[in-house]
Amino acid sequence: MEEKTVAADGPVDGTVSVVIVDDHGIFRSGLRAALGPVIRVLGEAATVEEAEAVIGATAPDVVLLDVHLPGGLGGGGAEVIHRCTRQGTTARFLALSVSDSAEDVVAVIRAGARGYVTKTISGPEITDAVQRIASGDAVFSPRLAGFVLDAFGTASVAVDDELDRLSARELEVMRLIARGYSYKETAKELFISVKTIETHVSAVLRKLQLSSRHELTRWATERRLL
């Protein structure tokens, strides 16, 4: 496990507390060094599971979150946001990634991230972005801002509406079943009964107006949700 939780030295007036989530230790170290003195790092994590644990234990103001992470159900940064939201976190999430692809940006913003910046950002810029996110602003790299407005004003809205019909647990079940997991394998992965899985699958198919798991797989693949 690469988790490295760091205890805070104590509250400091005017500072913003953060957790850094990235699977590259060297990048985490460099980001720590680049953040200004008004930013207090409470901990680090390298996987989906570690991120959920550290964020729950430290309750940061802001989470600096990579989009692609190992672990969990393969959902990366978006999955971290979903998990932590279900746990009642009050942290705000700022995606920090090398990727500027439409798929990645839409996924984490739809999950609840308040901003998305690329890793070409400077130390002073990321410090400012963290402070702005903590105060409730939305922050995007300049070249992504227009894309975000366009994406959420057109096709992605339809996907949002469809996904909004599903509960958090139904989303988890949907992704596993669509990837080809059997009911038994899905039940084992999520620590619930096969009967409960059957109930969730029936609900998913009904809400999405699909008739079989094969249609579900095609539906999820076409929307790049797997």
mmCIF file with all atom_site columns, C-alpha atoms in Angstrom:
data_model
loop_
_atom_site.group_PDB
_atom_site.id
_atom_site.type_symbol
_atom_site.label_atom_id
_atom_site.label_alt_id
_atom_site.label_comp_id
_atom_site.label_asym_id
_atom_site.label_entity_id
_atom_site.label_seq_id
_atom_site.pdbx_PDB_ins_code
_atom_site.Cartn_x
_atom_site.Cartn_y
_atom_site.Cartn_z
_atom_site.occupancy
_atom_site.B_iso_or_equiv
_atom_site.pdbx_formal_charge
_atom_site.auth_seq_id
_atom_site.auth_comp_id
_atom_site.auth_asym_id
_atom_site.auth_atom_id
_atom_site.pdbx_PDB_model_num
ATOM 1   C CA . MET A 1 1   ? 0.000   0.000   0.000   1.00 0.00 ? 1   MET A CA 1
ATOM 2   C CA . GLU A 1 2   ? 1.355   3.378   -0.971  1.00 0.00 ? 2   GLU A CA 1
ATOM 3   C CA . GLU A 1 3   ? -0.884  5.385   1.289   1.00 0.00 ? 3   GLU A CA 1
ATOM 4   C CA . LYS A 1 4   ? 1.013   7.992   3.280   1.00 0.00 ? 4   LYS A CA 1
ATOM 5   C CA . THR A 1 5   ? -1.262  9.764   5.674   1.00 0.00 ? 5   THR A CA 1
ATOM 6   C CA . VAL A 1 6   ? 0.399   12.742  7.303   1.00 0.00 ? 6   VAL A CA 1
ATOM 7   C CA . ALA A 1 7   ? -0.968  14.200  10.489  1.00 0.00 ? 7   ALA A CA 1
ATOM 8   C CA . ALA A 1 8   ? -1.556  17.917  10.509  1.00 0.00 ? 8   ALA A CA 1
ATOM 9   C CA . ASP A 1 9   ? 0.484   20.127  12.800  1.00 0.00 ? 9   ASP A CA 1
ATOM 10  C CA . GLY A 1 10  ? -2.749  21.704  13.979  1.00 0.00 ? 10  GLY A CA 1
ATOM 11  C CA . PRO A 1 11  ? -5.189  24.212  12.547  1.00 0.00 ? 11  PRO A CA 1
ATOM 12  C CA . VAL A 1 12  ? -3.700  27.343  11.095  1.00 0.00 ? 12  VAL A CA 1
ATOM 13  C CA . ASP A 1 13  ? -5.854  30.423  10.476  1.00 0.00 ? 13  ASP A CA 1
ATOM 14  C CA . GLY A 1 14  ? -6.294  31.228  6.808   1.00 0.00 ? 14  GLY A CA 1
ATOM 15  C CA . THR A 1 15  ? -4.976  27.918  5.491   1.00 0.00 ? 15  THR A CA 1
ATOM 16  C CA . VAL A 1 16  ? -6.747  25.422  3.279   1.00 0.00 ? 16  VAL A CA 1
ATOM 17  C CA . SER A 1 17  ? -6.336  21.733  4.091   1.00 0.00 ? 17  SER A CA 1
ATOM 18  C CA . VAL A 1 18  ? -5.898  19.257  1.246   1.00 0.00 ? 18  VAL A CA 1
ATOM 19  C CA . VAL A 1 19  ? -5.406  15.591  0.485   1.00 0.00 ? 19  VAL A CA 1
ATOM 20  C CA . ILE A 1 20  ? -3.355  14.670  -2.602  1.00 0.00 ? 20  ILE A CA 1
ATOM 21  C CA . VAL A 1 21  ? -4.573  11.640  -4.561  1.00 0.00 ? 21  VAL A CA 1
ATOM 22  C CA . ASP A 1 22  ? -2.262  10.407  -7.316  1.00 0.00 ? 22  ASP A CA 1
ATOM 23  C CA . ASP A 1 23  ? -0.681  7.013   -8.008  1.00 0.00 ? 23  ASP A CA 1
ATOM 24  C CA . HIS A 1 24  ? 2.763   8.483   -8.706  1.00 0.00 ? 24  HIS A CA 1
ATOM 25  C CA . GLY A 1 25  ? 4.768   9.147   -5.551  1.00 0.00 ? 25  GLY A CA 1
ATOM 26  C CA . ILE A 1 26  ? 7.226   11.455  -7.281  1.00 0.00 ? 26  ILE A CA 1
ATOM 27  C CA . PHE A 1 27  ? 4.398   13.661  -8.545  1.00 0.00 ? 27  PHE A CA 1
ATOM 28  C CA . ARG A 1 28  ? 2.826   13.812  -5.078  1.00 0.00 ? 28  ARG A CA 1
ATOM 29  C CA . SER A 1 29  ? 6.137   14.905  -3.592  1.00 0.00 ? 29  SER A CA 1
ATOM 30  C CA . GLY A 1 30  ? 6.622   17.555  -6.263  1.00 0.00 ? 30  GLY A CA 1
ATOM 31  C CA . LEU A 1 31  ? 3.097   18.866  -5.785  1.00 0.00 ? 31  LEU A CA 1
ATOM 32  C CA . ARG A 1 32  ? 3.634   19.128  -2.021  1.00 0.00 ? 32  ARG A CA 1
ATOM 33  C CA . ALA A 1 33  ? 6.744   21.201  -2.612  1.00 0.00 ? 33  ALA A CA 1
ATOM 34  C CA . ALA A 1 34  ? 4.985   23.435  -5.153  1.00 0.00 ? 34  ALA A CA 1
ATOM 35  C CA . LEU A 1 35  ? 2.001   24.316  -2.967  1.00 0.00 ? 35  LEU A CA 1
ATOM 36  C CA . GLY A 1 36  ? 2.201   27.636  -1.155  1.00 0.00 ? 36  GLY A CA 1
ATOM 37  C CA . PRO A 1 37  ? 2.396   28.010  2.654   1.00 0.00 ? 37  PRO A CA 1
ATOM 38  C CA . VAL A 1 38  ? -1.348  28.698  2.856   1.00 0.00 ? 38  VAL A CA 1
ATOM 39  C CA . ILE A 1 39  ? -1.998  25.089  1.826   1.00 0.00 ? 39  ILE A CA 1
ATOM 40  C CA . ARG A 1 40  ? -1.783  22.406  4.520   1.00 0.00 ? 40  ARG A CA 1
ATOM 41  C CA . VAL A 1 41  ? -1.432  18.815  3.255   1.00 0.00 ? 41  VAL A CA 1
ATOM 42  C CA . LEU A 1 42  ? -3.221  16.371  5.556   1.00 0.00 ? 42  LEU A CA 1
ATOM 43  C CA . GLY A 1 43  ? -2.422  13.191  3.669   1.00 0.00 ? 43  GLY A CA 1
ATOM 44  C CA . GLU A 1 44  ? -1.832  11.343  0.430   1.00 0.00 ? 44  GLU A CA 1
ATOM 45  C CA . ALA A 1 45  ? -3.301  8.342   -1.347  1.00 0.00 ? 45  ALA A CA 1
ATOM 46  C CA . ALA A 1 46  ? -2.443  6.297   -4.425  1.00 0.00 ? 46  ALA A CA 1
ATOM 47  C CA . THR A 1 47  ? -5.556  4.165   -5.038  1.00 0.00 ? 47  THR A CA 1
ATOM 48  C CA . VAL A 1 48  ? -9.330  4.501   -4.950  1.00 0.00 ? 48  VAL A CA 1
ATOM 49  C CA . GLU A 1 49  ? -9.562  2.643   -1.641  1.00 0.00 ? 49  GLU A CA 1
ATOM 50  C CA . GLU A 1 50  ? -6.741  4.589   -0.012  1.00 0.00 ? 50  GLU A CA 1
ATOM 51  C CA . ALA A 1 51  ? -8.296  7.858   -1.137  1.00 0.00 ? 51  ALA A CA 1
ATOM 52  C CA . GLU A 1 52  ? -11.662 6.988   0.393   1.00 0.00 ? 52  GLU A CA 1
ATOM 53  C CA . ALA A 1 53  ? -9.985  6.036   3.680   1.00 0.00 ? 53  ALA A CA 1
ATOM 54  C CA . VAL A 1 54  ? -7.687  9.079   3.927   1.00 0.00 ? 54  VAL A CA 1
ATOM 55  C CA . ILE A 1 55  ? -10.361 11.583  2.933   1.00 0.00 ? 55  ILE A CA 1
ATOM 56  C CA . GLY A 1 56  ? -12.770 10.067  5.464   1.00 0.00 ? 56  GLY A CA 1
ATOM 57  C CA . ALA A 1 57  ? -10.151 10.128  8.221   1.00 0.00 ? 57  ALA A CA 1
ATOM 58  C CA . THR A 1 58  ? -8.781  13.649  7.639   1.00 0.00 ? 58  THR A CA 1
ATOM 59  C CA . ALA A 1 59  ? -11.815 15.626  6.347   1.00 0.00 ? 59  ALA A CA 1
ATOM 60  C CA . PRO A 1 60  ? -9.863  18.036  4.096   1.00 0.00 ? 60  PRO A CA 1
ATOM 61  C CA . ASP A 1 61  ? -11.264 21.217  2.616   1.00 0.00 ? 61  ASP A CA 1
ATOM 62  C CA . VAL A 1 62  ? -10.119 20.240  -0.883  1.00 0.00 ? 62  VAL A CA 1
ATOM 63  C CA . VAL A 1 63  ? -8.998  17.014  -2.565  1.00 0.00 ? 63  VAL A CA 1
ATOM 64  C CA . LEU A 1 64  ? -6.475  17.261  -5.404  1.00 0.00 ? 64  LEU A CA 1
ATOM 65  C CA . LEU A 1 65  ? -7.531  14.259  -7.443  1.00 0.00 ? 65  LEU A CA 1
ATOM 66  C CA . ASP A 1 66  ? -5.967  12.466  -10.387 1.00 0.00 ? 66  ASP A CA 1
ATOM 67  C CA . VAL A 1 67  ? -8.471  11.152  -12.925 1.00 0.00 ? 67  VAL A CA 1
ATOM 68  C CA . HIS A 1 68  ? -6.872  7.744   -13.529 1.00 0.00 ? 68  HIS A CA 1
ATOM 69  C CA . LEU A 1 69  ? -6.269  5.677   -10.400 1.00 0.00 ? 69  LEU A CA 1
ATOM 70  C CA . PRO A 1 70  ? -5.860  1.960   -9.700  1.00 0.00 ? 70  PRO A CA 1
ATOM 71  C CA . GLY A 1 71  ? -8.264  0.066   -7.465  1.00 0.00 ? 71  GLY A CA 1
ATOM 72  C CA . GLY A 1 72  ? -11.978 0.150   -6.824  1.00 0.00 ? 72  GLY A CA 1
ATOM 73  C CA . LEU A 1 73  ? -14.265 -0.806  -9.682  1.00 0.00 ? 73  LEU A CA 1
ATOM 74  C CA . GLY A 1 74  ? -12.073 0.900   -12.257 1.00 0.00 ? 74  GLY A CA 1
ATOM 75  C CA . GLY A 1 75  ? -13.819 4.260   -12.067 1.00 0.00 ? 75  GLY A CA 1
ATOM 76  C CA . GLY A 1 76  ? -10.718 6.223   -11.029 1.00 0.00 ? 76  GLY A CA 1
ATOM 77  C CA . GLY A 1 77  ? -11.180 9.746   -9.722  1.00 0.00 ? 77  GLY A CA 1
ATOM 78  C CA . ALA A 1 78  ? -14.912 9.788   -10.466 1.00 0.00 ? 78  ALA A CA 1
ATOM 79  C CA . GLU A 1 79  ? -15.345 6.686   -8.333  1.00 0.00 ? 79  GLU A CA 1
ATOM 80  C CA . VAL A 1 80  ? -13.474 8.336   -5.446  1.00 0.00 ? 80  VAL A CA 1
ATOM 81  C CA . ILE A 1 81  ? -15.912 11.260  -5.586  1.00 0.00 ? 81  ILE A CA 1
ATOM 82  C CA . HIS A 1 82  ? -18.934 8.953   -5.649  1.00 0.00 ? 82  HIS A CA 1
ATOM 83  C CA . ARG A 1 83  ? -17.637 6.890   -2.714  1.00 0.00 ? 83  ARG A CA 1
ATOM 84  C CA . CYS A 1 84  ? -16.771 9.893   -0.583  1.00 0.00 ? 84  CYS A CA 1
ATOM 85  C CA . THR A 1 85  ? -20.051 11.620  -1.370  1.00 0.00 ? 85  THR A CA 1
ATOM 86  C CA . ARG A 1 86  ? -21.938 8.563   -0.148  1.00 0.00 ? 86  ARG A CA 1
ATOM 87  C CA . GLN A 1 87  ? -19.899 8.766   3.063   1.00 0.00 ? 87  GLN A CA 1
ATOM 88  C CA . GLY A 1 88  ? -21.031 12.357  3.568   1.00 0.00 ? 88  GLY A CA 1
ATOM 89  C CA . THR A 1 89  ? -17.760 14.178  2.870   1.00 0.00 ? 89  THR A CA 1
ATOM 90  C CA . THR A 1 90  ? -17.841 17.969  2.757   1.00 0.00 ? 90  THR A CA 1
ATOM 91  C CA . ALA A 1 91  ? -14.568 18.148  0.800   1.00 0.00 ? 91  ALA A CA 1
ATOM 92  C CA . ARG A 1 92  ? -14.531 19.838  -2.589  1.00 0.00 ? 92  ARG A CA 1
ATOM 93  C CA . PHE A 1 93  ? -12.738 18.023  -5.416  1.00 0.00 ? 93  PHE A CA 1
ATOM 94  C CA . LEU A 1 94  ? -10.321 19.533  -7.914  1.00 0.00 ? 94  LEU A CA 1
ATOM 95  C CA . ALA A 1 95  ? -9.261  17.158  -10.703 1.00 0.00 ? 95  ALA A CA 1
ATOM 96  C CA . LEU A 1 96  ? -5.567  17.453  -11.565 1.00 0.00 ? 96  LEU A CA 1
ATOM 97  C CA . SER A 1 97  ? -4.544  15.341  -14.554 1.00 0.00 ? 97  SER A CA 1
ATOM 98  C CA . VAL A 1 98  ? -2.297  15.057  -17.603 1.00 0.00 ? 98  VAL A CA 1
ATOM 99  C CA . SER A 1 99  ? -5.434  14.268  -19.597 1.00 0.00 ? 99  SER A CA 1
ATOM 100 C CA . ASP A 1 100 ? -7.571  16.889  -21.279 1.00 0.00 ? 100 ASP A CA 1
ATOM 101 C CA . SER A 1 101 ? -9.885  14.422  -23.030 1.00 0.00 ? 101 SER A CA 1
ATOM 102 C CA . ALA A 1 102 ? -13.625 15.063  -23.183 1.00 0.00 ? 102 ALA A CA 1
ATOM 103 C CA . GLU A 1 103 ? -14.371 11.688  -21.612 1.00 0.00 ? 103 GLU A CA 1
ATOM 104 C CA . ASP A 1 104 ? -12.223 12.333  -18.538 1.00 0.00 ? 104 ASP A CA 1
ATOM 105 C CA . VAL A 1 105 ? -13.404 15.893  -17.963 1.00 0.00 ? 105 VAL A CA 1
ATOM 106 C CA . VAL A 1 106 ? -17.095 15.040  -18.267 1.00 0.00 ? 106 VAL A CA 1
ATOM 107 C CA . ALA A 1 107 ? -16.781 11.968  -16.024 1.00 0.00 ? 107 ALA A CA 1
ATOM 108 C CA . VAL A 1 108 ? -15.290 13.765  -13.019 1.00 0.00 ? 108 VAL A CA 1
ATOM 109 C CA . ILE A 1 109 ? -17.395 16.912  -13.360 1.00 0.00 ? 109 ILE A CA 1
ATOM 110 C CA . ARG A 1 110 ? -20.522 14.787  -13.602 1.00 0.00 ? 110 ARG A CA 1
ATOM 111 C CA . ALA A 1 111 ? -19.375 12.943  -10.471 1.00 0.00 ? 111 ALA A CA 1
ATOM 112 C CA . GLY A 1 112 ? -19.165 16.236  -8.593  1.00 0.00 ? 112 GLY A CA 1
ATOM 113 C CA . ALA A 1 113 ? -15.693 17.764  -9.070  1.00 0.00 ? 113 ALA A CA 1
ATOM 114 C CA . ARG A 1 114 ? -15.658 21.560  -8.780  1.00 0.00 ? 114 ARG A CA 1
ATOM 115 C CA . GLY A 1 115 ? -12.853 22.021  -11.276 1.00 0.00 ? 115 GLY A CA 1
ATOM 116 C CA . TYR A 1 116 ? -10.368 20.419  -13.638 1.00 0.00 ? 116 TYR A CA 1
ATOM 117 C CA . VAL A 1 117 ? -6.820  21.581  -14.335 1.00 0.00 ? 117 VAL A CA 1
ATOM 118 C CA . THR A 1 118 ? -3.944  19.943  -16.178 1.00 0.00 ? 118 THR A CA 1
ATOM 119 C CA . LYS A 1 119 ? -0.589  19.065  -14.672 1.00 0.00 ? 119 LYS A CA 1
ATOM 120 C CA . THR A 1 120 ? 1.140   21.788  -16.669 1.00 0.00 ? 120 THR A CA 1
ATOM 121 C CA . ILE A 1 121 ? -0.179  24.235  -14.061 1.00 0.00 ? 121 ILE A CA 1
ATOM 122 C CA . SER A 1 122 ? 2.416   26.144  -11.993 1.00 0.00 ? 122 SER A CA 1
ATOM 123 C CA . GLY A 1 123 ? 2.821   26.102  -8.214  1.00 0.00 ? 123 GLY A CA 1
ATOM 124 C CA . PRO A 1 124 ? 1.295   29.568  -7.680  1.00 0.00 ? 124 PRO A CA 1
ATOM 125 C CA . GLU A 1 125 ? -1.559  28.703  -10.056 1.00 0.00 ? 125 GLU A CA 1
ATOM 126 C CA . ILE A 1 126 ? -2.467  25.451  -8.286  1.00 0.00 ? 126 ILE A CA 1
ATOM 127 C CA . THR A 1 127 ? -2.268  27.215  -4.916  1.00 0.00 ? 127 THR A CA 1
ATOM 128 C CA . ASP A 1 128 ? -4.673  29.861  -6.180  1.00 0.00 ? 128 ASP A CA 1
ATOM 129 C CA . ALA A 1 129 ? -6.948  27.188  -7.677  1.00 0.00 ? 129 ALA A CA 1
ATOM 130 C CA . VAL A 1 130 ? -7.136  25.322  -4.357  1.00 0.00 ? 130 VAL A CA 1
ATOM 131 C CA . GLN A 1 131 ? -8.068  28.502  -2.509  1.00 0.00 ? 131 GLN A CA 1
ATOM 132 C CA . ARG A 1 132 ? -10.745 29.330  -5.060  1.00 0.00 ? 132 ARG A CA 1
ATOM 133 C CA . ILE A 1 133 ? -12.216 25.817  -4.927  1.00 0.00 ? 133 ILE A CA 1
ATOM 134 C CA . ALA A 1 134 ? -12.276 25.983  -1.118  1.00 0.00 ? 134 ALA A CA 1
ATOM 135 C CA . SER A 1 135 ? -14.217 29.260  -1.307  1.00 0.00 ? 135 SER A CA 1
ATOM 136 C CA . GLY A 1 136 ? -16.843 27.693  -3.592  1.00 0.00 ? 136 GLY A CA 1
ATOM 137 C CA . ASP A 1 137 ? -15.634 28.775  -7.030  1.00 0.00 ? 137 ASP A CA 1
ATOM 138 C CA . ALA A 1 138 ? -15.293 26.483  -10.048 1.00 0.00 ? 138 ALA A CA 1
ATOM 139 C CA . VAL A 1 139 ? -11.838 26.386  -11.654 1.00 0.00 ? 139 VAL A CA 1
ATOM 140 C CA . PHE A 1 140 ? -10.829 25.092  -15.081 1.00 0.00 ? 140 PHE A CA 1
ATOM 141 C CA . SER A 1 141 ? -7.708  25.334  -17.204 1.00 0.00 ? 141 SER A CA 1
ATOM 142 C CA . PRO A 1 142 ? -8.392  28.038  -19.816 1.00 0.00 ? 142 PRO A CA 1
ATOM 143 C CA . ARG A 1 143 ? -8.477  25.646  -22.762 1.00 0.00 ? 143 ARG A CA 1
ATOM 144 C CA . LEU A 1 144 ? -10.962 23.370  -20.986 1.00 0.00 ? 144 LEU A CA 1
ATOM 145 C CA . ALA A 1 145 ? -13.477 25.987  -19.832 1.00 0.00 ? 145 ALA A CA 1
ATOM 146 C CA . GLY A 1 146 ? -15.160 26.411  -23.213 1.00 0.00 ? 146 GLY A CA 1
ATOM 147 C CA . PHE A 1 147 ? -15.280 22.677  -23.756 1.00 0.00 ? 147 PHE A CA 1
ATOM 148 C CA . VAL A 1 148 ? -16.964 22.110  -20.377 1.00 0.00 ? 148 VAL A CA 1
ATOM 149 C CA . LEU A 1 149 ? -19.679 24.632  -21.199 1.00 0.00 ? 149 LEU A CA 1
ATOM 150 C CA . ASP A 1 150 ? -20.241 23.059  -24.614 1.00 0.00 ? 150 ASP A CA 1
ATOM 151 C CA . ALA A 1 151 ? -20.232 19.499  -23.332 1.00 0.00 ? 151 ALA A CA 1
ATOM 152 C CA . PHE A 1 152 ? -22.682 20.062  -20.519 1.00 0.00 ? 152 PHE A CA 1
ATOM 153 C CA . GLY A 1 153 ? -24.958 22.025  -22.766 1.00 0.00 ? 153 GLY A CA 1
ATOM 154 C CA . THR A 1 154 ? -25.362 19.298  -25.386 1.00 0.00 ? 154 THR A CA 1
ATOM 155 C CA . ALA A 1 155 ? -24.997 15.533  -25.586 1.00 0.00 ? 155 ALA A CA 1
ATOM 156 C CA . SER A 1 156 ? -23.691 14.952  -22.070 1.00 0.00 ? 156 SER A CA 1
ATOM 157 C CA . VAL A 1 157 ? -26.917 16.298  -20.606 1.00 0.00 ? 157 VAL A CA 1
ATOM 158 C CA . ALA A 1 158 ? -28.768 13.295  -22.024 1.00 0.00 ? 158 ALA A CA 1
ATOM 159 C CA . VAL A 1 159 ? -26.258 10.930  -20.404 1.00 0.00 ? 159 VAL A CA 1
ATOM 160 C CA . ASP A 1 160 ? -26.588 12.844  -17.117 1.00 0.00 ? 160 ASP A CA 1
ATOM 161 C CA . ASP A 1 161 ? -30.354 12.476  -17.210 1.00 0.00 ? 161 ASP A CA 1
ATOM 162 C CA . GLU A 1 162 ? -30.112 8.751   -17.809 1.00 0.00 ? 162 GLU A CA 1
ATOM 163 C CA . LEU A 1 163 ? -27.560 8.196   -15.055 1.00 0.00 ? 163 LEU A CA 1
ATOM 164 C CA . ASP A 1 164 ? -29.514 10.370  -12.637 1.00 0.00 ? 164 ASP A CA 1
ATOM 165 C CA . ARG A 1 165 ? -32.265 7.755   -12.736 1.00 0.00 ? 165 ARG A CA 1
ATOM 166 C CA . LEU A 1 166 ? -29.936 5.254   -11.061 1.00 0.00 ? 166 LEU A CA 1
ATOM 167 C CA . SER A 1 167 ? -28.962 5.120   -7.399  1.00 0.00 ? 167 SER A CA 1
ATOM 168 C CA . ALA A 1 168 ? -25.275 4.926   -6.413  1.00 0.00 ? 168 ALA A CA 1
ATOM 169 C CA . ARG A 1 169 ? -25.591 1.167   -5.790  1.00 0.00 ? 169 ARG A CA 1
ATOM 170 C CA . GLU A 1 170 ? -27.384 0.638   -9.104  1.00 0.00 ? 170 GLU A CA 1
ATOM 171 C CA . LEU A 1 171 ? -24.518 2.439   -10.861 1.00 0.00 ? 171 LEU A CA 1
ATOM 172 C CA . GLU A 1 172 ? -22.007 0.068   -9.261  1.00 0.00 ? 172 GLU A CA 1
ATOM 173 C CA . VAL A 1 173 ? -24.055 -2.974  -10.247 1.00 0.00 ? 173 VAL A CA 1
ATOM 174 C CA . MET A 1 174 ? -24.618 -1.641  -13.757 1.00 0.00 ? 174 MET A CA 1
ATOM 175 C CA . ARG A 1 175 ? -20.901 -1.183  -14.424 1.00 0.00 ? 175 ARG A CA 1
ATOM 176 C CA . LEU A 1 176 ? -19.973 -4.676  -13.232 1.00 0.00 ? 176 LEU A CA 1
ATOM 177 C CA . ILE A 1 177 ? -22.782 -6.446  -15.066 1.00 0.00 ? 177 ILE A CA 1
ATOM 178 C CA . ALA A 1 178 ? -22.070 -4.453  -18.232 1.00 0.00 ? 178 ALA A CA 1
ATOM 179 C CA . ARG A 1 179 ? -18.418 -5.551  -18.013 1.00 0.00 ? 179 ARG A CA 1
ATOM 180 C CA . GLY A 1 180 ? -19.480 -9.184  -18.089 1.00 0.00 ? 180 GLY A CA 1
ATOM 181 C CA . TYR A 1 181 ? -19.476 -10.088 -14.385 1.00 0.00 ? 181 TYR A CA 1
ATOM 182 C CA . SER A 1 182 ? -21.924 -12.831 -13.423 1.00 0.00 ? 182 SER A CA 1
ATOM 183 C CA . TYR A 1 183 ? -24.538 -12.133 -10.759 1.00 0.00 ? 183 TYR A CA 1
ATOM 184 C CA . LYS A 1 184 ? -22.537 -14.264 -8.326  1.00 0.00 ? 184 LYS A CA 1
ATOM 185 C CA . GLU A 1 185 ? -19.269 -12.437 -9.094  1.00 0.00 ? 185 GLU A CA 1
ATOM 186 C CA . THR A 1 186 ? -20.986 -9.059  -8.750  1.00 0.00 ? 186 THR A CA 1
ATOM 187 C CA . ALA A 1 187 ? -22.508 -10.072 -5.423  1.00 0.00 ? 187 ALA A CA 1
ATOM 188 C CA . LYS A 1 188 ? -19.086 -11.158 -4.137  1.00 0.00 ? 188 LYS A CA 1
ATOM 189 C CA . GLU A 1 189 ? -17.443 -7.932  -5.325  1.00 0.00 ? 189 GLU A CA 1
ATOM 190 C CA . LEU A 1 190 ? -20.046 -5.718  -3.634  1.00 0.00 ? 190 LEU A CA 1
ATOM 191 C CA . PHE A 1 191 ? -20.576 -7.901  -0.534  1.00 0.00 ? 191 PHE A CA 1
ATOM 192 C CA . ILE A 1 192 ? -24.311 -8.277  -1.093  1.00 0.00 ? 192 ILE A CA 1
ATOM 193 C CA . SER A 1 193 ? -26.558 -11.218 -1.977  1.00 0.00 ? 193 SER A CA 1
ATOM 194 C CA . VAL A 1 194 ? -27.231 -12.564 -5.464  1.00 0.00 ? 194 VAL A CA 1
ATOM 195 C CA . LYS A 1 195 ? -30.935 -11.884 -4.881  1.00 0.00 ? 195 LYS A CA 1
ATOM 196 C CA . THR A 1 196 ? -30.134 -8.213  -4.212  1.00 0.00 ? 196 THR A CA 1
ATOM 197 C CA . ILE A 1 197 ? -28.079 -8.071  -7.406  1.00 0.00 ? 197 ILE A CA 1
ATOM 198 C CA . GLU A 1 198 ? -31.016 -9.474  -9.363  1.00 0.00 ? 198 GLU A CA 1
ATOM 199 C CA . THR A 1 199 ? -33.269 -6.795  -7.882  1.00 0.00 ? 199 THR A CA 1
ATOM 200 C CA . HIS A 1 200 ? -30.808 -4.025  -8.790  1.00 0.00 ? 200 HIS A CA 1
ATOM 201 C CA . VAL A 1 201 ? -30.331 -5.318  -12.349 1.00 0.00 ? 201 VAL A CA 1
ATOM 202 C CA . SER A 1 202 ? -34.090 -5.431  -12.877 1.00 0.00 ? 202 SER A CA 1
ATOM 203 C CA . ALA A 1 203 ? -34.344 -1.842  -11.629 1.00 0.00 ? 203 ALA A CA 1
ATOM 204 C CA . VAL A 1 204 ? -31.484 -0.701  -13.885 1.00 0.00 ? 204 VAL A CA 1
ATOM 205 C CA . LEU A 1 205 ? -32.998 -2.299  -16.980 1.00 0.00 ? 205 LEU A CA 1
ATOM 206 C CA . ARG A 1 206 ? -36.404 -0.835  -16.190 1.00 0.00 ? 206 ARG A CA 1
ATOM 207 C CA . LYS A 1 207 ? -35.096 2.690   -15.558 1.00 0.00 ? 207 LYS A CA 1
ATOM 208 C CA . LEU A 1 208 ? -32.937 2.683   -18.701 1.00 0.00 ? 208 LEU A CA 1
ATOM 209 C CA . GLN A 1 209 ? -35.685 1.021   -20.756 1.00 0.00 ? 209 GLN A CA 1
ATOM 210 C CA . LEU A 1 210 ? -33.482 -1.916  -21.748 1.00 0.00 ? 210 LEU A CA 1
ATOM 211 C CA . SER A 1 211 ? -34.500 -5.567  -22.051 1.00 0.00 ? 211 SER A CA 1
ATOM 212 C CA . SER A 1 212 ? -31.308 -7.568  -21.398 1.00 0.00 ? 212 SER A CA 1
ATOM 213 C CA . ARG A 1 213 ? -27.792 -7.390  -19.978 1.00 0.00 ? 213 ARG A CA 1
ATOM 214 C CA . HIS A 1 214 ? -26.468 -7.536  -23.554 1.00 0.00 ? 214 HIS A CA 1
ATOM 215 C CA . GLU A 1 215 ? -28.332 -4.316  -24.335 1.00 0.00 ? 215 GLU A CA 1
ATOM 216 C CA . LEU A 1 216 ? -26.974 -2.892  -21.092 1.00 0.00 ? 216 LEU A CA 1
ATOM 217 C CA . THR A 1 217 ? -23.403 -3.654  -22.148 1.00 0.00 ? 217 THR A CA 1
ATOM 218 C CA . ARG A 1 218 ? -23.970 -1.990  -25.515 1.00 0.00 ? 218 ARG A CA 1
ATOM 219 C CA . TRP A 1 219 ? -25.637 1.016   -23.831 1.00 0.00 ? 219 TRP A CA 1
ATOM 220 C CA . ALA A 1 220 ? -22.737 1.503   -21.397 1.00 0.00 ? 220 ALA A CA 1
ATOM 221 C CA . THR A 1 221 ? -20.100 1.003   -24.103 1.00 0.00 ? 221 THR A CA 1
ATOM 222 C CA . GLU A 1 222 ? -21.679 3.554   -26.438 1.00 0.00 ? 222 GLU A CA 1
ATOM 223 C CA . ARG A 1 223 ? -21.609 6.118   -23.608 1.00 0.00 ? 223 ARG A CA 1
ATOM 224 C CA . ARG A 1 224 ? -18.025 5.238   -22.623 1.00 0.00 ? 224 ARG A CA 1
ATOM 225 C CA . LEU A 1 225 ? -19.029 4.373   -19.067 1.00 0.00 ? 225 LEU A CA 1
ATOM 226 C CA . LEU A 1 226 ? -16.948 1.188   -18.742 1.00 0.00 ? 226 LEU A CA 1
#
